[in-house]
Amino acid sequence: MSIALEQLIQWRREFHRFPEIGWAEFWTTSRIADYLEEMGFDILMGDKIINPEFVRGRQQAVVETGLAKAIAYGAKAKWLEQMKGYTGCVAVFDTGKPGKTVALRFDIDCVNVSETTHPEHIPNQCDFASLNDGFMHACGHDAHITIGLGTAKWLAENKDKLRGKIKLVFQPAEEGVRGAAAIAASGIIDDADYFASSHISFCADTGTVISNPKNFLSTTKIDIRYQGKPAHAGAAPHLGRNALLAAAHTVTQLHAIARHGDGMTRINVGVLNAGEGRNVIPATAQLQLEVRGENKAINEYMVAQVMQIAKGIAIGFEVNYETEIMGEAVDMVNDEELVQLVEKIALQQADIKQVNADYAFNASEDATILGRRVQEQGGKAIYFILGADRTAGHHQAEFDFDETQLLTGVNIYTALLQHLLV
Ligand SMILES: [Zn+2]
């Protein structure tokens, strides 16, 4: 094993310095591709790995601003051309010997957080704080990119040790659970016998691995837009079609969806924007909402109810409407074979003192879409948590993590490959 921690730290700091938001990771993808190309990988991008029909929550203005900044920061034209507007890439490594196929997924996007200027924050002390104002790797996905590159480097140097094929998936837009559906629908991991992904830190400290997090919530993020007709509110209100009123009724009806007898559900309308002026019948309204469910079927019930209500309200108020799915994730149950294997491997790492099998995740993560896709084709999947001490909670301006765990992450993934692909 020849990956040095110093190399991993250098990569992590390089990516930390220029964080990019989901669907705008043009420089990040370009840089990952530079490294992978140097290591000798075949790299797939654009519609080879993204099915545009399933792209969720990609806003053209964000993409265009991000692209301009990425070009200014040095994203390479040759990679941008291959991306065709869609970020992320997949490195394929074929050992040339018959065997199984393993897909590993690393997410690459940042969050909308402005990094603290506090002088004791290590990225400030060591001069690698975000140069992209308003954006920060405050969830640790810079660690995930780095662990992916470290695993790639090990593969390039140890190809004789394995059989079969490895696909390293560098996924865009995990935040808001927006990126995985398009990658899954491209079919790029449909031949995988095994799938693994993980998150750094989260709730676990250095020295701990959580091998079997449970309670991933299925969720769908939905926008509803109503288009009515403006009119003079005094002289001719009867000629208007009131989109604001339609939206207001939608909110109360959505919150009145009957609970599901088979398990937990959630709904939240988080944003309602409507209207233009005090004396005008409001002609436009937009709602941003999310539903969650204990499992995929219950979540799908919630989505169907939302769609039905939006349609019914539109008819009742004589307004036009459109709905758009902005993000989605499903629940996933780890396969026992992989849970056992990750536990065994984790305990062989010098700095892992403890493996906890059970932990209630109680949140959503779109790696589950990829994991379930592999499971549905007869493969096996796992999502685990790699502990790392942190200076603040995820998505906070003071967030930073224990970089020594980057090497532990690489060691766990490469050991996993050595067990699965011999
Ligand atoms: Zn995250």
CSV table of C-alpha atoms and ligand atoms in Angstrom, one decimal:
chain,number,residue,atom,x,y,z
A,1,MET,CA,0.0,0.0,0.0
A,2,SER,CA,1.7,3.1,-1.1
A,3,ILE,CA,-0.9,5.9,-0.7
A,4,ALA,CA,0.6,8.5,1.6
A,5,LEU,CA,-1.6,10.5,4.0
A,6,GLU,CA,0.2,13.7,2.8
A,7,GLN,CA,-1.0,13.1,-0.7
A,8,LEU,CA,-4.6,12.6,0.5
A,9,ILE,CA,-4.4,15.8,2.5
A,10,GLN,CA,-3.0,17.7,-0.4
A,11,TRP,CA,-5.9,16.6,-2.6
A,12,ARG,CA,-8.5,17.3,0.0
A,13,ARG,CA,-7.2,20.8,0.5
A,14,GLU,CA,-7.1,21.5,-3.2
A,15,PHE,CA,-10.8,20.5,-3.5
A,16,HIS,CA,-11.7,22.3,-0.3
A,17,ARG,CA,-10.4,25.5,-1.7
A,18,PHE,CA,-12.8,25.6,-4.6
A,19,PRO,CA,-16.2,24.1,-3.6
A,20,GLU,CA,-19.0,23.9,-6.1
A,21,ILE,CA,-22.7,23.5,-5.6
A,22,GLY,CA,-24.7,20.6,-7.1
A,23,TRP,CA,-24.9,20.4,-10.9
A,24,ALA,CA,-22.2,23.2,-11.1
A,25,GLU,CA,-19.2,21.0,-10.1
A,26,PHE,CA,-17.4,21.7,-13.4
A,27,TRP,CA,-14.0,22.5,-12.1
A,28,THR,CA,-14.2,19.7,-9.5
A,29,THR,CA,-15.1,17.2,-12.2
A,30,SER,CA,-12.4,18.5,-14.5
A,31,ARG,CA,-9.8,18.2,-11.8
A,32,ILE,CA,-10.9,14.7,-10.7
A,33,ALA,CA,-10.7,13.7,-14.4
A,34,ASP,CA,-7.1,15.1,-14.7
A,35,TYR,CA,-6.0,12.9,-11.9
A,36,LEU,CA,-7.8,9.8,-13.1
A,37,GLU,CA,-6.4,10.3,-16.6
A,38,GLU,CA,-2.9,10.5,-15.2
A,39,MET,CA,-3.5,7.2,-13.4
A,40,GLY,CA,-4.6,5.6,-16.7
A,41,PHE,CA,-8.4,5.2,-16.2
A,42,ASP,CA,-11.1,5.3,-18.9
A,43,ILE,CA,-13.3,8.2,-17.9
A,44,LEU,CA,-17.0,8.5,-18.8
A,45,MET,CA,-19.0,11.8,-18.6
A,46,GLY,CA,-22.1,13.5,-19.8
A,47,ASP,CA,-24.9,11.4,-21.2
A,48,LYS,CA,-22.8,8.3,-20.8
A,49,ILE,CA,-23.4,8.5,-17.1
A,50,ILE,CA,-26.4,10.9,-16.7
A,51,ASN,CA,-29.9,10.3,-18.0
A,52,PRO,CA,-31.1,13.9,-18.5
A,53,GLU,CA,-34.8,12.8,-18.0
A,54,PHE,CA,-34.0,12.0,-14.4
A,55,VAL,CA,-31.9,15.0,-13.6
A,56,ARG,CA,-33.4,16.6,-10.4
A,57,GLY,CA,-33.3,20.2,-9.2
A,58,ARG,CA,-30.8,21.5,-11.8
A,59,GLN,CA,-31.3,25.3,-12.2
A,60,GLN,CA,-30.0,26.7,-15.4
A,61,ALA,CA,-28.9,30.0,-13.8
A,62,VAL,CA,-26.8,28.2,-11.1
A,63,VAL,CA,-25.3,26.0,-13.8
A,64,GLU,CA,-24.3,29.0,-16.0
A,65,THR,CA,-22.8,31.0,-13.1
A,66,GLY,CA,-20.9,27.9,-11.9
A,67,LEU,CA,-19.6,27.1,-15.3
A,68,ALA,CA,-18.2,30.7,-15.8
A,69,LYS,CA,-16.5,30.5,-12.4
A,70,ALA,CA,-15.1,27.1,-13.1
A,71,ILE,CA,-13.6,28.2,-16.5
A,72,ALA,CA,-12.1,31.2,-14.8
A,73,TYR,CA,-10.6,28.9,-12.1
A,74,GLY,CA,-9.1,26.6,-14.7
A,75,ALA,CA,-11.5,23.9,-15.7
A,76,LYS,CA,-10.3,22.3,-18.9
A,77,ALA,CA,-12.1,22.7,-22.2
A,78,LYS,CA,-11.6,19.1,-23.2
A,79,TRP,CA,-13.5,17.8,-20.1
A,80,LEU,CA,-16.2,20.5,-20.3
A,81,GLU,CA,-16.9,19.4,-23.8
A,82,GLN,CA,-17.4,15.8,-22.7
A,83,MET,CA,-19.6,16.8,-19.8
A,84,LYS,CA,-22.2,18.4,-22.1
A,85,GLY,CA,-23.4,20.5,-19.2
A,86,TYR,CA,-23.7,17.6,-16.8
A,87,THR,CA,-21.2,17.3,-14.0
A,88,GLY,CA,-19.7,14.2,-12.4
A,89,CYS,CA,-17.7,11.3,-13.9
A,90,VAL,CA,-17.2,7.6,-13.7
A,91,ALA,CA,-13.8,5.9,-13.9
A,92,VAL,CA,-13.9,2.4,-15.2
A,93,PHE,CA,-11.1,0.0,-14.3
A,94,ASP,CA,-11.0,-3.4,-16.1
A,95,THR,CA,-8.5,-5.8,-14.7
A,96,GLY,CA,-8.8,-7.8,-17.9
A,97,LYS,CA,-9.5,-11.0,-15.9
A,98,PRO,CA,-13.0,-12.4,-15.6
A,99,GLY,CA,-14.7,-11.6,-12.3
A,100,LYS,CA,-17.3,-9.6,-10.5
A,101,THR,CA,-18.0,-5.9,-10.9
A,102,VAL,CA,-17.9,-3.5,-8.0
A,103,ALA,CA,-19.3,0.1,-8.1
A,104,LEU,CA,-18.1,2.6,-5.5
A,105,ARG,CA,-19.8,6.0,-5.2
A,106,PHE,CA,-18.2,9.2,-4.0
A,107,ASP,CA,-20.3,12.5,-3.9
A,108,ILE,CA,-18.5,15.7,-4.9
A,109,ASP,CA,-20.8,18.7,-4.3
A,110,CYS,CA,-20.6,21.4,-1.6
A,111,VAL,CA,-23.3,23.4,0.4
A,112,ASN,CA,-24.5,27.0,0.4
A,113,VAL,CA,-22.5,28.0,3.5
A,114,SER,CA,-19.9,30.8,3.9
A,115,GLU,CA,-16.8,29.5,5.5
A,116,THR,CA,-15.9,31.1,8.9
A,117,THR,CA,-13.1,33.6,8.9
A,118,HIS,CA,-12.2,32.6,12.4
A,119,PRO,CA,-8.3,32.5,12.5
A,120,GLU,CA,-8.3,29.2,14.5
A,121,HIS,CA,-10.3,27.4,11.8
A,122,ILE,CA,-7.6,25.1,10.2
A,123,PRO,CA,-8.5,25.9,6.6
A,124,ASN,CA,-7.8,29.5,7.5
A,125,GLN,CA,-4.6,28.7,9.4
A,126,CYS,CA,-3.3,26.5,6.6
A,127,ASP,CA,-4.6,28.7,3.7
A,128,PHE,CA,-7.0,26.4,2.0
A,129,ALA,CA,-10.4,28.0,3.0
A,130,SER,CA,-13.0,28.4,0.3
A,131,LEU,CA,-12.2,30.9,-2.5
A,132,ASN,CA,-15.7,30.5,-3.9
A,133,ASP,CA,-17.8,33.0,-1.9
A,134,GLY,CA,-20.9,31.6,-0.3
A,135,PHE,CA,-20.0,28.0,-0.9
A,136,MET,CA,-18.1,25.6,1.3
A,137,HIS,CA,-17.3,21.9,1.6
A,138,ALA,CA,-19.1,21.9,4.9
A,139,CYS,CA,-20.4,18.4,4.6
A,140,GLY,CA,-17.1,16.7,4.0
A,141,HIS,CA,-17.6,15.7,0.3
A,142,ASP,CA,-14.1,16.9,-0.3
A,143,ALA,CA,-13.1,13.9,1.8
A,144,HIS,CA,-15.2,11.6,-0.3
A,145,ILE,CA,-13.6,12.9,-3.5
A,146,THR,CA,-10.2,12.3,-1.9
A,147,ILE,CA,-11.0,8.8,-0.7
A,148,GLY,CA,-12.2,8.0,-4.3
A,149,LEU,CA,-8.9,9.3,-5.8
A,150,GLY,CA,-6.9,7.4,-3.2
A,151,THR,CA,-8.7,4.2,-4.0
A,152,ALA,CA,-8.1,4.9,-7.8
A,153,LYS,CA,-4.4,5.4,-7.2
A,154,TRP,CA,-4.2,2.1,-5.3
A,155,LEU,CA,-6.0,0.4,-8.1
A,156,ALA,CA,-3.7,1.7,-10.7
A,157,GLU,CA,-0.7,0.5,-8.7
A,158,ASN,CA,-2.2,-2.9,-7.7
A,159,LYS,CA,-4.0,-4.1,-10.8
A,160,ASP,CA,-2.4,-7.5,-10.7
A,161,LYS,CA,-4.0,-8.2,-7.3
A,162,LEU,CA,-7.6,-8.2,-8.5
A,163,ARG,CA,-10.0,-9.8,-11.1
A,164,GLY,CA,-13.1,-8.3,-12.6
A,165,LYS,CA,-14.1,-4.7,-13.0
A,166,ILE,CA,-14.3,-1.6,-10.8
A,167,LYS,CA,-16.5,1.5,-11.4
A,168,LEU,CA,-15.7,4.6,-9.4
A,169,VAL,CA,-18.7,6.9,-9.5
A,170,PHE,CA,-18.0,10.6,-8.7
A,171,GLN,CA,-21.6,11.7,-8.3
A,172,PRO,CA,-22.8,15.3,-8.6
A,173,ALA,CA,-25.6,17.0,-6.5
A,174,GLU,CA,-26.0,14.8,-3.5
A,175,GLU,CA,-27.2,17.8,-1.4
A,176,GLY,CA,-31.0,18.0,-1.9
A,177,VAL,CA,-30.8,14.4,-3.1
A,178,ARG,CA,-30.7,15.4,-6.7
A,179,GLY,CA,-27.9,13.6,-8.5
A,180,ALA,CA,-28.2,9.9,-8.0
A,181,ALA,CA,-31.5,9.3,-9.9
A,182,ALA,CA,-30.0,10.4,-13.2
A,183,ILE,CA,-26.9,8.3,-12.7
A,184,ALA,CA,-29.0,5.2,-11.8
A,185,ALA,CA,-31.2,5.8,-14.8
A,186,SER,CA,-28.2,5.9,-17.2
A,187,GLY,CA,-27.7,2.2,-16.5
A,188,ILE,CA,-24.0,2.8,-15.8
A,189,ILE,CA,-24.0,0.6,-12.6
A,190,ASP,CA,-26.5,-2.0,-13.8
A,191,ASP,CA,-23.8,-4.6,-14.2
A,192,ALA,CA,-22.5,-4.2,-10.7
A,193,ASP,CA,-22.5,-7.2,-8.4
A,194,TYR,CA,-21.6,-5.1,-5.4
A,195,PHE,CA,-22.2,-1.4,-4.5
A,196,ALA,CA,-20.6,0.5,-1.6
A,197,SER,CA,-20.7,4.1,-0.5
A,198,SER,CA,-20.2,6.0,2.8
A,199,HIS,CA,-20.2,9.3,4.6
A,200,ILE,CA,-17.4,10.7,6.7
A,201,SER,CA,-17.9,11.8,10.3
A,202,PHE,CA,-21.6,12.6,10.5
A,203,CYS,CA,-22.3,11.3,14.0
A,204,ALA,CA,-19.2,9.1,14.5
A,205,ASP,CA,-15.9,10.1,15.9
A,206,THR,CA,-12.4,9.0,14.9
A,207,GLY,CA,-11.9,5.4,15.6
A,208,THR,CA,-15.5,4.4,14.9
A,209,VAL,CA,-17.2,2.8,11.9
A,210,ILE,CA,-20.9,2.4,11.7
A,211,SER,CA,-21.4,-0.6,9.5
A,212,ASN,CA,-25.1,-0.8,9.3
A,213,PRO,CA,-27.0,2.5,9.6
A,214,LYS,CA,-30.8,2.1,9.5
A,215,ASN,CA,-33.9,4.2,8.9
A,216,PHE,CA,-33.0,5.9,5.7
A,217,LEU,CA,-36.1,7.9,4.9
A,218,SER,CA,-37.5,7.7,1.4
A,219,THR,CA,-38.2,11.3,0.3
A,220,THR,CA,-39.3,13.3,-2.7
A,221,LYS,CA,-38.8,17.0,-3.2
A,222,ILE,CA,-41.5,18.6,-5.3
A,223,ASP,CA,-42.1,22.1,-6.7
A,224,ILE,CA,-45.7,23.1,-7.7
A,225,ARG,CA,-46.2,26.1,-9.9
A,226,TYR,CA,-49.6,27.7,-10.6
A,227,GLN,CA,-50.3,30.1,-13.5
A,228,GLY,CA,-53.5,32.1,-13.2
A,229,LYS,CA,-54.6,35.4,-14.8
A,230,PRO,CA,-54.1,38.9,-13.5
A,231,ALA,CA,-57.0,41.3,-13.2
A,232,HIS,CA,-58.0,44.6,-11.5
A,233,ALA,CA,-58.9,43.6,-7.9
A,234,GLY,CA,-61.5,46.4,-7.6
A,235,ALA,CA,-63.1,46.7,-11.1
A,236,ALA,CA,-62.9,43.1,-12.4
A,237,PRO,CA,-61.8,40.5,-9.9
A,238,HIS,CA,-64.1,38.0,-11.7
A,239,LEU,CA,-61.9,38.1,-14.7
A,240,GLY,CA,-58.8,37.0,-12.8
A,241,ARG,CA,-57.7,33.5,-12.0
A,242,ASN,CA,-56.2,33.5,-8.5
A,243,ALA,CA,-53.0,31.5,-8.3
A,244,LEU,CA,-52.2,32.6,-4.7
A,245,LEU,CA,-55.5,31.3,-3.5
A,246,ALA,CA,-54.9,28.0,-5.3
A,247,ALA,CA,-51.6,27.7,-3.6
A,248,ALA,CA,-53.0,28.6,-0.2
A,249,HIS,CA,-55.6,25.9,-0.6
A,250,THR,CA,-53.0,23.5,-1.7
A,251,VAL,CA,-50.9,24.0,1.5
A,252,THR,CA,-53.9,23.2,3.8
A,253,GLN,CA,-54.9,20.2,1.7
A,254,LEU,CA,-51.4,18.8,1.5
A,255,HIS,CA,-51.1,19.0,5.3
A,256,ALA,CA,-54.4,17.1,5.5
A,257,ILE,CA,-53.3,14.1,3.5
A,258,ALA,CA,-54.4,11.0,5.5
A,259,ARG,CA,-51.5,9.4,7.4
A,260,HIS,CA,-50.5,5.9,6.2
A,261,GLY,CA,-51.4,2.9,8.3
A,262,ASP,CA,-48.2,1.0,7.4
A,263,GLY,CA,-45.7,3.5,8.7
A,264,MET,CA,-44.3,6.9,9.3
A,265,THR,CA,-44.9,9.8,6.8
A,266,ARG,CA,-43.8,13.4,6.8
A,267,ILE,CA,-44.8,16.5,4.7
A,268,ASN,CA,-43.5,20.0,4.8
A,269,VAL,CA,-44.4,22.9,2.5
A,270,GLY,CA,-41.3,25.0,3.1
A,271,VAL,CA,-41.8,27.9,0.7
A,272,LEU,CA,-44.7,29.7,-0.9
A,273,ASN,CA,-44.2,32.6,-3.2
A,274,ALA,CA,-47.1,34.3,-4.9
A,275,GLY,CA,-48.5,37.5,-6.3
A,276,GLU,CA,-47.2,40.7,-7.7
A,277,GLY,CA,-49.0,43.7,-6.1
A,278,ARG,CA,-51.7,44.6,-3.5
A,279,ASN,CA,-54.4,45.5,-6.0
A,280,VAL,CA,-53.8,42.8,-8.6
A,281,ILE,CA,-55.4,39.3,-8.6
A,282,PRO,CA,-52.3,37.2,-8.2
A,283,ALA,CA,-51.5,35.3,-11.4
A,284,THR,CA,-48.5,33.2,-10.2
A,285,ALA,CA,-47.6,31.1,-7.3
A,286,GLN,CA,-44.9,28.6,-6.5
A,287,LEU,CA,-44.6,26.0,-3.7
A,288,GLN,CA,-41.6,24.1,-2.6
A,289,LEU,CA,-42.4,21.0,-0.5
A,290,GLU,CA,-41.1,17.7,0.5
A,291,VAL,CA,-42.6,14.4,1.5
A,292,ARG,CA,-41.0,11.5,3.4
A,293,GLY,CA,-42.0,8.0,4.1
A,294,GLU,CA,-40.7,5.1,6.2
A,295,ASN,CA,-40.2,3.2,2.9
A,296,LYS,CA,-40.4,3.6,-0.8
A,297,ALA,CA,-44.1,2.5,-1.1
A,298,ILE,CA,-45.3,4.8,1.7
A,299,ASN,CA,-43.4,7.7,0.2
A,300,GLU,CA,-44.9,7.0,-3.2
A,301,TYR,CA,-48.3,7.1,-1.6
A,302,MET,CA,-47.5,10.6,-0.4
A,303,VAL,CA,-46.2,11.7,-3.8
A,304,ALA,CA,-49.4,10.4,-5.5
A,305,GLN,CA,-51.6,12.3,-3.1
A,306,VAL,CA,-49.6,15.5,-3.7
A,307,MET,CA,-49.9,15.2,-7.5
A,308,GLN,CA,-53.7,14.5,-7.1
A,309,ILE,CA,-54.2,17.6,-4.9
A,310,ALA,CA,-52.2,19.9,-7.3
A,311,LYS,CA,-54.3,18.7,-10.2
A,312,GLY,CA,-57.6,19.0,-8.3
A,313,ILE,CA,-56.9,22.5,-7.1
A,314,ALA,CA,-55.9,23.6,-10.6
A,315,ILE,CA,-59.2,22.4,-12.0
A,316,GLY,CA,-61.1,24.0,-9.1
A,317,PHE,CA,-59.4,27.4,-9.4
A,318,GLU,CA,-59.2,27.3,-13.2
A,319,VAL,CA,-55.4,27.9,-13.2
A,320,ASN,CA,-52.7,26.1,-15.1
A,321,TYR,CA,-50.2,24.1,-13.1
A,322,GLU,CA,-47.0,22.2,-13.4
A,323,THR,CA,-45.1,19.9,-11.0
A,324,GLU,CA,-41.4,19.1,-11.0
A,325,ILE,CA,-39.5,16.6,-8.9
A,326,MET,CA,-36.5,18.4,-7.5
A,327,GLY,CA,-34.9,15.6,-5.6
A,328,GLU,CA,-35.4,12.1,-4.4
A,329,ALA,CA,-34.0,9.3,-2.3
A,330,VAL,CA,-35.3,5.9,-1.2
A,331,ASP,CA,-34.8,3.7,1.9
A,332,MET,CA,-32.3,1.0,1.7
A,333,VAL,CA,-31.4,-2.1,3.8
A,334,ASN,CA,-27.7,-3.1,3.7
A,335,ASP,CA,-26.9,-6.6,2.6
A,336,GLU,CA,-25.7,-8.7,5.5
A,337,GLU,CA,-22.8,-10.1,3.6
A,338,LEU,CA,-21.3,-6.6,3.1
A,339,VAL,CA,-22.1,-5.5,6.6
A,340,GLN,CA,-20.1,-8.5,8.0
A,341,LEU,CA,-17.3,-7.8,5.6
A,342,VAL,CA,-17.0,-4.0,6.4
A,343,GLU,CA,-17.0,-4.9,10.1
A,344,LYS,CA,-14.2,-7.4,9.7
A,345,ILE,CA,-12.2,-5.0,7.6
A,346,ALA,CA,-12.8,-2.1,9.9
A,347,LEU,CA,-11.6,-4.0,12.9
A,348,GLN,CA,-8.4,-4.8,11.0
A,349,GLN,CA,-7.5,-1.1,10.7
A,350,ALA,CA,-5.0,0.1,13.3
A,351,ASP,CA,-7.0,3.2,14.2
A,352,ILE,CA,-10.5,1.7,14.3
A,353,LYS,CA,-11.3,0.9,17.9
A,354,GLN,CA,-15.0,0.3,17.6
A,355,VAL,CA,-17.6,-0.9,15.1
A,356,ASN,CA,-21.2,-0.1,15.8
A,357,ALA,CA,-23.7,-2.0,13.7
A,358,ASP,CA,-26.9,-0.2,14.7
A,359,TYR,CA,-27.5,3.5,14.2
A,360,ALA,CA,-30.8,5.2,13.2
A,361,PHE,CA,-29.8,7.5,10.3
A,362,ASN,CA,-33.3,9.3,10.3
A,363,ALA,CA,-32.3,11.3,7.3
A,364,SER,CA,-32.1,10.9,3.5
A,365,GLU,CA,-29.1,10.1,1.2
A,366,ASP,CA,-29.4,9.5,-2.5
A,367,ALA,CA,-26.7,6.8,-2.6
A,368,THR,CA,-29.7,4.6,-1.6
A,369,ILE,CA,-31.1,5.0,-5.2
A,370,LEU,CA,-27.9,3.6,-6.6
A,371,GLY,CA,-27.7,0.9,-3.9
A,372,ARG,CA,-31.3,-0.2,-4.5
A,373,ARG,CA,-30.8,-0.2,-8.3
A,374,VAL,CA,-27.9,-2.7,-7.8
A,375,GLN,CA,-30.0,-4.8,-5.4
A,376,GLU,CA,-32.9,-4.9,-7.8
A,377,GLN,CA,-30.6,-6.4,-10.4
A,378,GLY,CA,-29.6,-9.1,-8.0
A,379,GLY,CA,-26.5,-7.4,-6.6
A,380,LYS,CA,-25.6,-6.4,-3.0
A,381,ALA,CA,-25.2,-3.0,-1.5
A,382,ILE,CA,-23.9,-1.2,1.6
A,383,TYR,CA,-23.8,2.3,2.9
A,384,PHE,CA,-21.6,2.9,6.0
A,385,ILE,CA,-20.3,5.7,8.1
A,386,LEU,CA,-16.6,6.3,8.5
A,387,GLY,CA,-16.0,8.1,11.8
A,388,ALA,CA,-13.9,11.3,12.0
A,389,ASP,CA,-13.7,13.9,14.8
A,390,ARG,CA,-15.3,17.2,13.7
A,391,THR,CA,-15.0,20.8,14.9
A,392,ALA,CA,-18.7,21.6,14.3
A,393,GLY,CA,-21.8,20.0,12.9
A,394,HIS,CA,-22.2,19.3,9.2
A,395,HIS,CA,-23.4,22.2,7.1
A,396,GLN,CA,-21.9,24.7,9.6
A,397,ALA,CA,-19.4,27.5,8.7
A,398,GLU,CA,-16.9,26.1,11.3
A,399,PHE,CA,-17.1,22.5,10.1
A,400,ASP,CA,-13.8,20.7,9.7
A,401,PHE,CA,-12.8,17.0,10.2
A,402,ASP,CA,-9.9,14.8,11.2
A,403,GLU,CA,-7.9,14.4,8.0
A,404,THR,CA,-6.1,11.3,9.2
A,405,GLN,CA,-9.2,9.4,8.5
A,406,LEU,CA,-8.8,9.9,4.8
A,407,LEU,CA,-6.2,7.2,4.8
A,408,THR,CA,-8.5,4.9,6.9
A,409,GLY,CA,-11.2,5.5,4.3
A,410,VAL,CA,-8.9,4.5,1.4
A,411,ASN,CA,-7.7,1.4,3.3
A,412,ILE,CA,-11.3,0.2,4.0
A,413,TYR,CA,-12.3,0.6,0.3
A,414,THR,CA,-9.2,-1.1,-1.0
A,415,ALA,CA,-9.5,-3.9,1.4
A,416,LEU,CA,-13.1,-4.3,0.4
A,417,LEU,CA,-12.0,-4.6,-3.3
A,418,GLN,CA,-9.4,-7.2,-2.3
A,419,HIS,CA,-12.1,-9.3,-0.6
A,420,LEU,CA,-14.7,-9.0,-3.4
A,421,LEU,CA,-12.5,-9.2,-6.5
A,422,VAL,CA,-10.2,-12.1,-5.9
B,1,ZN,ZN,-23.0,15.0,3.0
